[in-house]
């Protein structure tokens, strides 16, 4: 993912020196190409963040060596002073920043050139929706594995994760005796 972002930055450099009206359309075209290259790897990366984030937080609490490593790594220039959990989320946040850039650019562009920016904005919105689908799918797969019943197939196309948790089901039983059972929903 980092290499894809570096490639994108190298593609943008010559456009910055160009005439603004031309460069904005070309930047939008480059963003569209970049988003399409990022889609699959960044979708997978984003989906796995649901596992990585709690794991890293747990290790920061329980492993002094890892905690020291992260503190030292935070002091390195490339980390921009960000802690490990913030550094890990940066690639997921980048497309949203591109979206903000395009929205600002669209305020200062002629009407005839807005279509290309709108296409890039649509592409980025679609990417963000794709991230949501990837995370949802990963959560469903995780729940299926957590439940561990071989006959239960939760991870099927079209099924989305909404939420999960424990609920207490209470009902009146025979002779007006109340019964309650905890269930995982």
PDB file of C-alpha atoms in Angstrom:
ATOM      1  CA  UNK A   1       0.000   0.000   0.000  1.00  0.00           C
ATOM      2  CA  UNK A   2       2.850   2.344   0.850  1.00  0.00           C
ATOM      3  CA  UNK A   3       4.465   1.651  -2.533  1.00  0.00           C
ATOM      4  CA  UNK A   4       1.188   2.419  -4.292  1.00  0.00           C
ATOM      5  CA  UNK A   5       0.979   5.751  -2.469  1.00  0.00           C
ATOM      6  CA  UNK A   6       4.594   6.581  -3.358  1.00  0.00           C
ATOM      7  CA  UNK A   7       3.896   5.759  -7.005  1.00  0.00           C
ATOM      8  CA  UNK A   8       0.841   8.037  -6.879  1.00  0.00           C
ATOM      9  CA  UNK A   9       2.893  10.865  -5.360  1.00  0.00           C
ATOM     10  CA  UNK A  10       5.491  10.500  -8.121  1.00  0.00           C
ATOM     11  CA  UNK A  11       2.708  10.676 -10.724  1.00  0.00           C
ATOM     12  CA  UNK A  12       1.347  13.870  -9.129  1.00  0.00           C
ATOM     13  CA  UNK A  13       4.650  15.783  -8.931  1.00  0.00           C
ATOM     14  CA  UNK A  14       4.802  16.863 -12.602  1.00  0.00           C
ATOM     15  CA  UNK A  15       1.136  17.926 -12.509  1.00  0.00           C
ATOM     16  CA  UNK A  16       1.698  20.417  -9.722  1.00  0.00           C
ATOM     17  CA  UNK A  17       3.876  22.616 -11.956  1.00  0.00           C
ATOM     18  CA  UNK A  18       1.264  22.765 -14.722  1.00  0.00           C
ATOM     19  CA  UNK A  19      -1.455  25.315 -15.376  1.00  0.00           C
ATOM     20  CA  UNK A  20      -4.092  24.954 -12.648  1.00  0.00           C
ATOM     21  CA  UNK A  21      -7.061  24.403 -14.955  1.00  0.00           C
ATOM     22  CA  UNK A  22      -5.286  21.557 -16.749  1.00  0.00           C
ATOM     23  CA  UNK A  23      -3.661  20.025 -13.690  1.00  0.00           C
ATOM     24  CA  UNK A  24      -6.903  19.725 -11.724  1.00  0.00           C
ATOM     25  CA  UNK A  25      -8.465  17.504 -14.367  1.00  0.00           C
ATOM     26  CA  UNK A  26      -5.275  15.440 -14.665  1.00  0.00           C
ATOM     27  CA  UNK A  27      -5.068  15.106 -10.871  1.00  0.00           C
ATOM     28  CA  UNK A  28      -8.654  13.832 -10.842  1.00  0.00           C
ATOM     29  CA  UNK A  29      -7.751  11.266 -13.523  1.00  0.00           C
ATOM     30  CA  UNK A  30      -4.706  10.157 -11.505  1.00  0.00           C
ATOM     31  CA  UNK A  31      -6.846   9.820  -8.381  1.00  0.00           C
ATOM     32  CA  UNK A  32      -9.283   7.584 -10.267  1.00  0.00           C
ATOM     33  CA  UNK A  33      -6.395   5.349 -11.412  1.00  0.00           C
ATOM     34  CA  UNK A  34      -4.912   5.321  -7.919  1.00  0.00           C
ATOM     35  CA  UNK A  35      -8.213   4.423  -6.249  1.00  0.00           C
ATOM     36  CA  UNK A  36      -8.662   1.507  -8.636  1.00  0.00           C
ATOM     37  CA  UNK A  37      -5.151   0.212  -7.836  1.00  0.00           C
ATOM     38  CA  UNK A  38      -5.778   0.611  -4.098  1.00  0.00           C
ATOM     39  CA  UNK A  39      -9.197  -0.997  -3.997  1.00  0.00           C
ATOM     40  CA  UNK A  40      -8.327  -4.629  -3.344  1.00  0.00           C
ATOM     41  CA  UNK A  41      -5.214  -4.313  -1.145  1.00  0.00           C
ATOM     42  CA  UNK A  42      -6.613  -1.449   0.915  1.00  0.00           C
ATOM     43  CA  UNK A  43      -9.976  -3.186   1.281  1.00  0.00           C
ATOM     44  CA  UNK A  44      -8.215  -6.227   2.715  1.00  0.00           C
ATOM     45  CA  UNK A  45      -6.022  -4.034   4.945  1.00  0.00           C
ATOM     46  CA  UNK A  46      -9.062  -2.148   6.232  1.00  0.00           C
ATOM     47  CA  UNK A  47     -10.983  -5.350   6.949  1.00  0.00           C
ATOM     48  CA  UNK A  48      -8.120  -6.763   8.994  1.00  0.00           C
ATOM     49  CA  UNK A  49      -7.883  -3.622  11.118  1.00  0.00           C
ATOM     50  CA  UNK A  50     -10.695  -5.069  13.273  1.00  0.00           C
ATOM     51  CA  UNK A  51      -8.197  -7.720  14.411  1.00  0.00           C
ATOM     52  CA  UNK A  52      -5.002  -5.683  14.373  1.00  0.00           C
ATOM     53  CA  UNK A  53      -6.158  -2.773  16.505  1.00  0.00           C
ATOM     54  CA  UNK A  54      -7.216  -4.810  19.582  1.00  0.00           C
ATOM     55  CA  UNK A  55      -4.125  -7.018  19.184  1.00  0.00           C
ATOM     56  CA  UNK A  56      -1.758  -4.030  19.128  1.00  0.00           C
ATOM     57  CA  UNK A  57      -3.486  -2.403  22.098  1.00  0.00           C
ATOM     58  CA  UNK A  58      -3.247  -5.659  24.036  1.00  0.00           C
ATOM     59  CA  UNK A  59       0.454  -6.051  23.233  1.00  0.00           C
ATOM     60  CA  UNK A  60       1.158  -2.447  24.208  1.00  0.00           C
ATOM     61  CA  UNK A  61      -0.265  -3.208  27.645  1.00  0.00           C
ATOM     62  CA  UNK A  62       1.268  -6.630  28.151  1.00  0.00           C
ATOM     63  CA  UNK A  63       4.608  -6.577  26.323  1.00  0.00           C
ATOM     64  CA  UNK A  64       7.197  -4.082  27.579  1.00  0.00           C
ATOM     65  CA  UNK A  65       9.630  -4.827  24.729  1.00  0.00           C
ATOM     66  CA  UNK A  66       6.956  -4.129  22.095  1.00  0.00           C
ATOM     67  CA  UNK A  67       5.887  -0.974  23.969  1.00  0.00           C
ATOM     68  CA  UNK A  68       9.512   0.300  24.000  1.00  0.00           C
ATOM     69  CA  UNK A  69       9.883  -0.512  20.307  1.00  0.00           C
ATOM     70  CA  UNK A  70       6.726   1.467  19.497  1.00  0.00           C
ATOM     71  CA  UNK A  71       7.831   4.435  21.597  1.00  0.00           C
ATOM     72  CA  UNK A  72      11.231   4.485  19.848  1.00  0.00           C
ATOM     73  CA  UNK A  73       9.593   4.080  16.441  1.00  0.00           C
ATOM     74  CA  UNK A  74       7.343   7.052  17.192  1.00  0.00           C
ATOM     75  CA  UNK A  75      10.470   9.240  17.467  1.00  0.00           C
ATOM     76  CA  UNK A  76      11.604   8.385  13.921  1.00  0.00           C
ATOM     77  CA  UNK A  77      10.926  11.108  11.321  1.00  0.00           C
ATOM     78  CA  UNK A  78       8.870   8.824   9.055  1.00  0.00           C
ATOM     79  CA  UNK A  79       6.340   8.247  11.830  1.00  0.00           C
ATOM     80  CA  UNK A  80       5.480  11.967  12.070  1.00  0.00           C
ATOM     81  CA  UNK A  81       5.333  11.479  15.842  1.00  0.00           C
ATOM     82  CA  UNK A  82       2.249   9.276  15.567  1.00  0.00           C
ATOM     83  CA  UNK A  83       1.700   6.344  17.936  1.00  0.00           C
ATOM     84  CA  UNK A  84       1.466   2.888  16.363  1.00  0.00           C
ATOM     85  CA  UNK A  85      -2.339   2.683  16.284  1.00  0.00           C
ATOM     86  CA  UNK A  86      -2.541   6.073  14.533  1.00  0.00           C
ATOM     87  CA  UNK A  87       0.165   5.062  12.071  1.00  0.00           C
ATOM     88  CA  UNK A  88      -1.729   1.899  11.185  1.00  0.00           C
ATOM     89  CA  UNK A  89      -4.947   3.769  10.363  1.00  0.00           C
ATOM     90  CA  UNK A  90      -3.285   6.376   8.086  1.00  0.00           C
ATOM     91  CA  UNK A  91      -3.653   4.324   4.851  1.00  0.00           C
ATOM     92  CA  UNK A  92      -7.376   3.915   5.520  1.00  0.00           C
ATOM     93  CA  UNK A  93      -7.796   7.664   6.078  1.00  0.00           C
ATOM     94  CA  UNK A  94      -5.967   8.761   2.914  1.00  0.00           C
ATOM     95  CA  UNK A  95      -8.858   8.259   0.471  1.00  0.00           C
ATOM     96  CA  UNK A  96     -11.029  10.497   2.669  1.00  0.00           C
ATOM     97  CA  UNK A  97      -8.355  13.176   2.423  1.00  0.00           C
ATOM     98  CA  UNK A  98      -8.318  12.821  -1.360  1.00  0.00           C
ATOM     99  CA  UNK A  99     -12.067  13.319  -1.256  1.00  0.00           C
ATOM    100  CA  UNK A 100     -11.657  16.558   0.700  1.00  0.00           C
ATOM    101  CA  UNK A 101      -9.019  17.721  -1.786  1.00  0.00           C
ATOM    102  CA  UNK A 102     -11.304  17.047  -4.749  1.00  0.00           C
ATOM    103  CA  UNK A 103     -14.223  18.852  -3.117  1.00  0.00           C
ATOM    104  CA  UNK A 104     -12.032  21.910  -2.570  1.00  0.00           C
ATOM    105  CA  UNK A 105     -10.746  21.704  -6.146  1.00  0.00           C
ATOM    106  CA  UNK A 106     -14.298  21.516  -7.505  1.00  0.00           C
ATOM    107  CA  UNK A 107     -15.040  24.928  -5.992  1.00  0.00           C
ATOM    108  CA  UNK A 108     -12.386  26.495  -8.223  1.00  0.00           C
ATOM    109  CA  UNK A 109     -12.870  24.730 -11.526  1.00  0.00           C
ATOM    110  CA  UNK A 110     -14.918  25.524 -14.599  1.00  0.00           C
ATOM    111  CA  UNK A 111     -18.244  23.782 -15.062  1.00  0.00           C
ATOM    112  CA  UNK A 112     -17.023  21.865 -18.123  1.00  0.00           C
ATOM    113  CA  UNK A 113     -14.180  20.282 -16.124  1.00  0.00           C
ATOM    114  CA  UNK A 114     -16.279  19.400 -13.064  1.00  0.00           C
ATOM    115  CA  UNK A 115     -17.404  16.103 -14.614  1.00  0.00           C
ATOM    116  CA  UNK A 116     -13.934  14.587 -14.266  1.00  0.00           C
ATOM    117  CA  UNK A 117     -13.731  15.708 -10.638  1.00  0.00           C
ATOM    118  CA  UNK A 118     -17.228  14.339 -10.027  1.00  0.00           C
ATOM    119  CA  UNK A 119     -16.114  10.980 -11.457  1.00  0.00           C
ATOM    120  CA  UNK A 120     -13.150  10.938  -9.086  1.00  0.00           C
ATOM    121  CA  UNK A 121     -15.374  11.910  -6.135  1.00  0.00           C
ATOM    122  CA  UNK A 122     -17.809   9.117  -7.056  1.00  0.00           C
ATOM    123  CA  UNK A 123     -14.895   6.669  -7.282  1.00  0.00           C
ATOM    124  CA  UNK A 124     -13.692   7.662  -3.796  1.00  0.00           C
ATOM    125  CA  UNK A 125     -17.195   7.418  -2.327  1.00  0.00           C
ATOM    126  CA  UNK A 126     -17.492   3.970  -3.873  1.00  0.00           C
ATOM    127  CA  UNK A 127     -14.136   3.007  -2.333  1.00  0.00           C
ATOM    128  CA  UNK A 128     -15.333   4.069   1.110  1.00  0.00           C
ATOM    129  CA  UNK A 129     -18.484   1.974   0.635  1.00  0.00           C
ATOM    130  CA  UNK A 130     -16.288  -0.947  -0.435  1.00  0.00           C
ATOM    131  CA  UNK A 131     -14.288  -0.584   2.814  1.00  0.00           C
ATOM    132  CA  UNK A 132     -17.529  -0.857   4.778  1.00  0.00           C
ATOM    133  CA  UNK A 133     -18.434  -4.036   2.875  1.00  0.00           C
ATOM    134  CA  UNK A 134     -14.961  -5.525   3.492  1.00  0.00           C
ATOM    135  CA  UNK A 135     -15.127  -4.788   7.219  1.00  0.00           C
ATOM    136  CA  UNK A 136     -18.672  -6.157   7.434  1.00  0.00           C
ATOM    137  CA  UNK A 137     -17.656  -9.356   5.632  1.00  0.00           C
ATOM    138  CA  UNK A 138     -14.613  -9.796   7.896  1.00  0.00           C
ATOM    139  CA  UNK A 139     -16.767  -9.358  11.011  1.00  0.00           C
ATOM    140  CA  UNK A 140     -19.221 -11.999   9.768  1.00  0.00           C
ATOM    141  CA  UNK A 141     -16.353 -14.411   9.008  1.00  0.00           C
ATOM    142  CA  UNK A 142     -14.911 -13.738  12.475  1.00  0.00           C
ATOM    143  CA  UNK A 143     -18.236 -14.467  14.127  1.00  0.00           C
ATOM    144  CA  UNK A 144     -18.619 -17.658  12.130  1.00  0.00           C
ATOM    145  CA  UNK A 145     -15.194 -18.813  13.307  1.00  0.00           C
ATOM    146  CA  UNK A 146     -15.906 -17.717  16.884  1.00  0.00           C
ATOM    147  CA  UNK A 147     -19.145 -19.720  16.996  1.00  0.00           C
ATOM    148  CA  UNK A 148     -17.329 -22.696  15.538  1.00  0.00           C
ATOM    149  CA  UNK A 149     -20.280 -24.786  14.408  1.00  0.00           C
ATOM    150  CA  UNK A 150     -19.335 -26.515  11.134  1.00  0.00           C
ATOM    151  CA  UNK A 151     -22.941 -26.531   9.887  1.00  0.00           C
ATOM    152  CA  UNK A 152     -23.430 -22.796  10.455  1.00  0.00           C
ATOM    153  CA  UNK A 153     -22.603 -20.724   7.386  1.00  0.00           C
ATOM    154  CA  UNK A 154     -22.916 -17.055   8.255  1.00  0.00           C
ATOM    155  CA  UNK A 155     -20.435 -15.735   5.705  1.00  0.00           C
ATOM    156  CA  UNK A 156     -22.529 -15.858   2.567  1.00  0.00           C
ATOM    157  CA  UNK A 157     -22.815 -13.270  -0.176  1.00  0.00           C
ATOM    158  CA  UNK A 158     -25.244 -10.514   0.673  1.00  0.00           C
ATOM    159  CA  UNK A 159     -25.062 -11.000   4.437  1.00  0.00           C
ATOM    160  CA  UNK A 160     -23.897  -7.919   6.294  1.00  0.00           C
ATOM    161  CA  UNK A 161     -22.666  -7.381   9.803  1.00  0.00           C
ATOM    162  CA  UNK A 162     -24.883  -5.034  11.760  1.00  0.00           C
ATOM    163  CA  UNK A 163     -23.821  -5.701  15.329  1.00  0.00           C
ATOM    164  CA  UNK A 164     -23.195  -8.536  17.725  1.00  0.00           C
ATOM    165  CA  UNK A 165     -23.398  -8.972  21.431  1.00  0.00           C
ATOM    166  CA  UNK A 166     -25.027 -10.820  24.249  1.00  0.00           C
ATOM    167  CA  UNK A 167     -28.712 -10.359  24.929  1.00  0.00           C
ATOM    168  CA  UNK A 168     -30.781 -11.759  27.719  1.00  0.00           C
ATOM    169  CA  UNK A 169     -34.014 -13.347  26.555  1.00  0.00           C
ATOM    170  CA  UNK A 170     -36.644 -13.494  29.270  1.00  0.00           C
ATOM    171  CA  UNK A 171     -40.016 -15.151  28.989  1.00  0.00           C
ATOM    172  CA  UNK A 172     -42.827 -16.354  31.178  1.00  0.00           C
ATOM    173  CA  UNK A 173     -42.655 -20.068  31.644  1.00  0.00           C
ATOM    174  CA  UNK A 174     -45.003 -22.694  32.926  1.00  0.00           C
ATOM    175  CA  UNK A 175     -46.877 -21.702  36.106  1.00  0.00           C
ATOM    176  CA  UNK A 176     -45.865 -18.056  35.594  1.00  0.00           C
ATOM    177  CA  UNK A 177     -42.225 -18.791  36.336  1.00  0.00           C
ATOM    178  CA  UNK A 178     -39.928 -16.477  34.480  1.00  0.00           C
ATOM    179  CA  UNK A 179     -36.960 -17.949  32.676  1.00  0.00           C
ATOM    180  CA  UNK A 180     -34.100 -16.149  31.066  1.00  0.00           C
ATOM    181  CA  UNK A 181     -31.272 -17.225  28.866  1.00  0.00           C
ATOM    182  CA  UNK A 182     -28.312 -15.314  27.517  1.00  0.00           C
ATOM    183  CA  UNK A 183     -27.860 -15.551  23.779  1.00  0.00           C
ATOM    184  CA  UNK A 184     -25.250 -14.211  21.426  1.00  0.00           C
ATOM    185  CA  UNK A 185     -26.912 -12.239  18.636  1.00  0.00           C
TER     186      UNK A 185
END
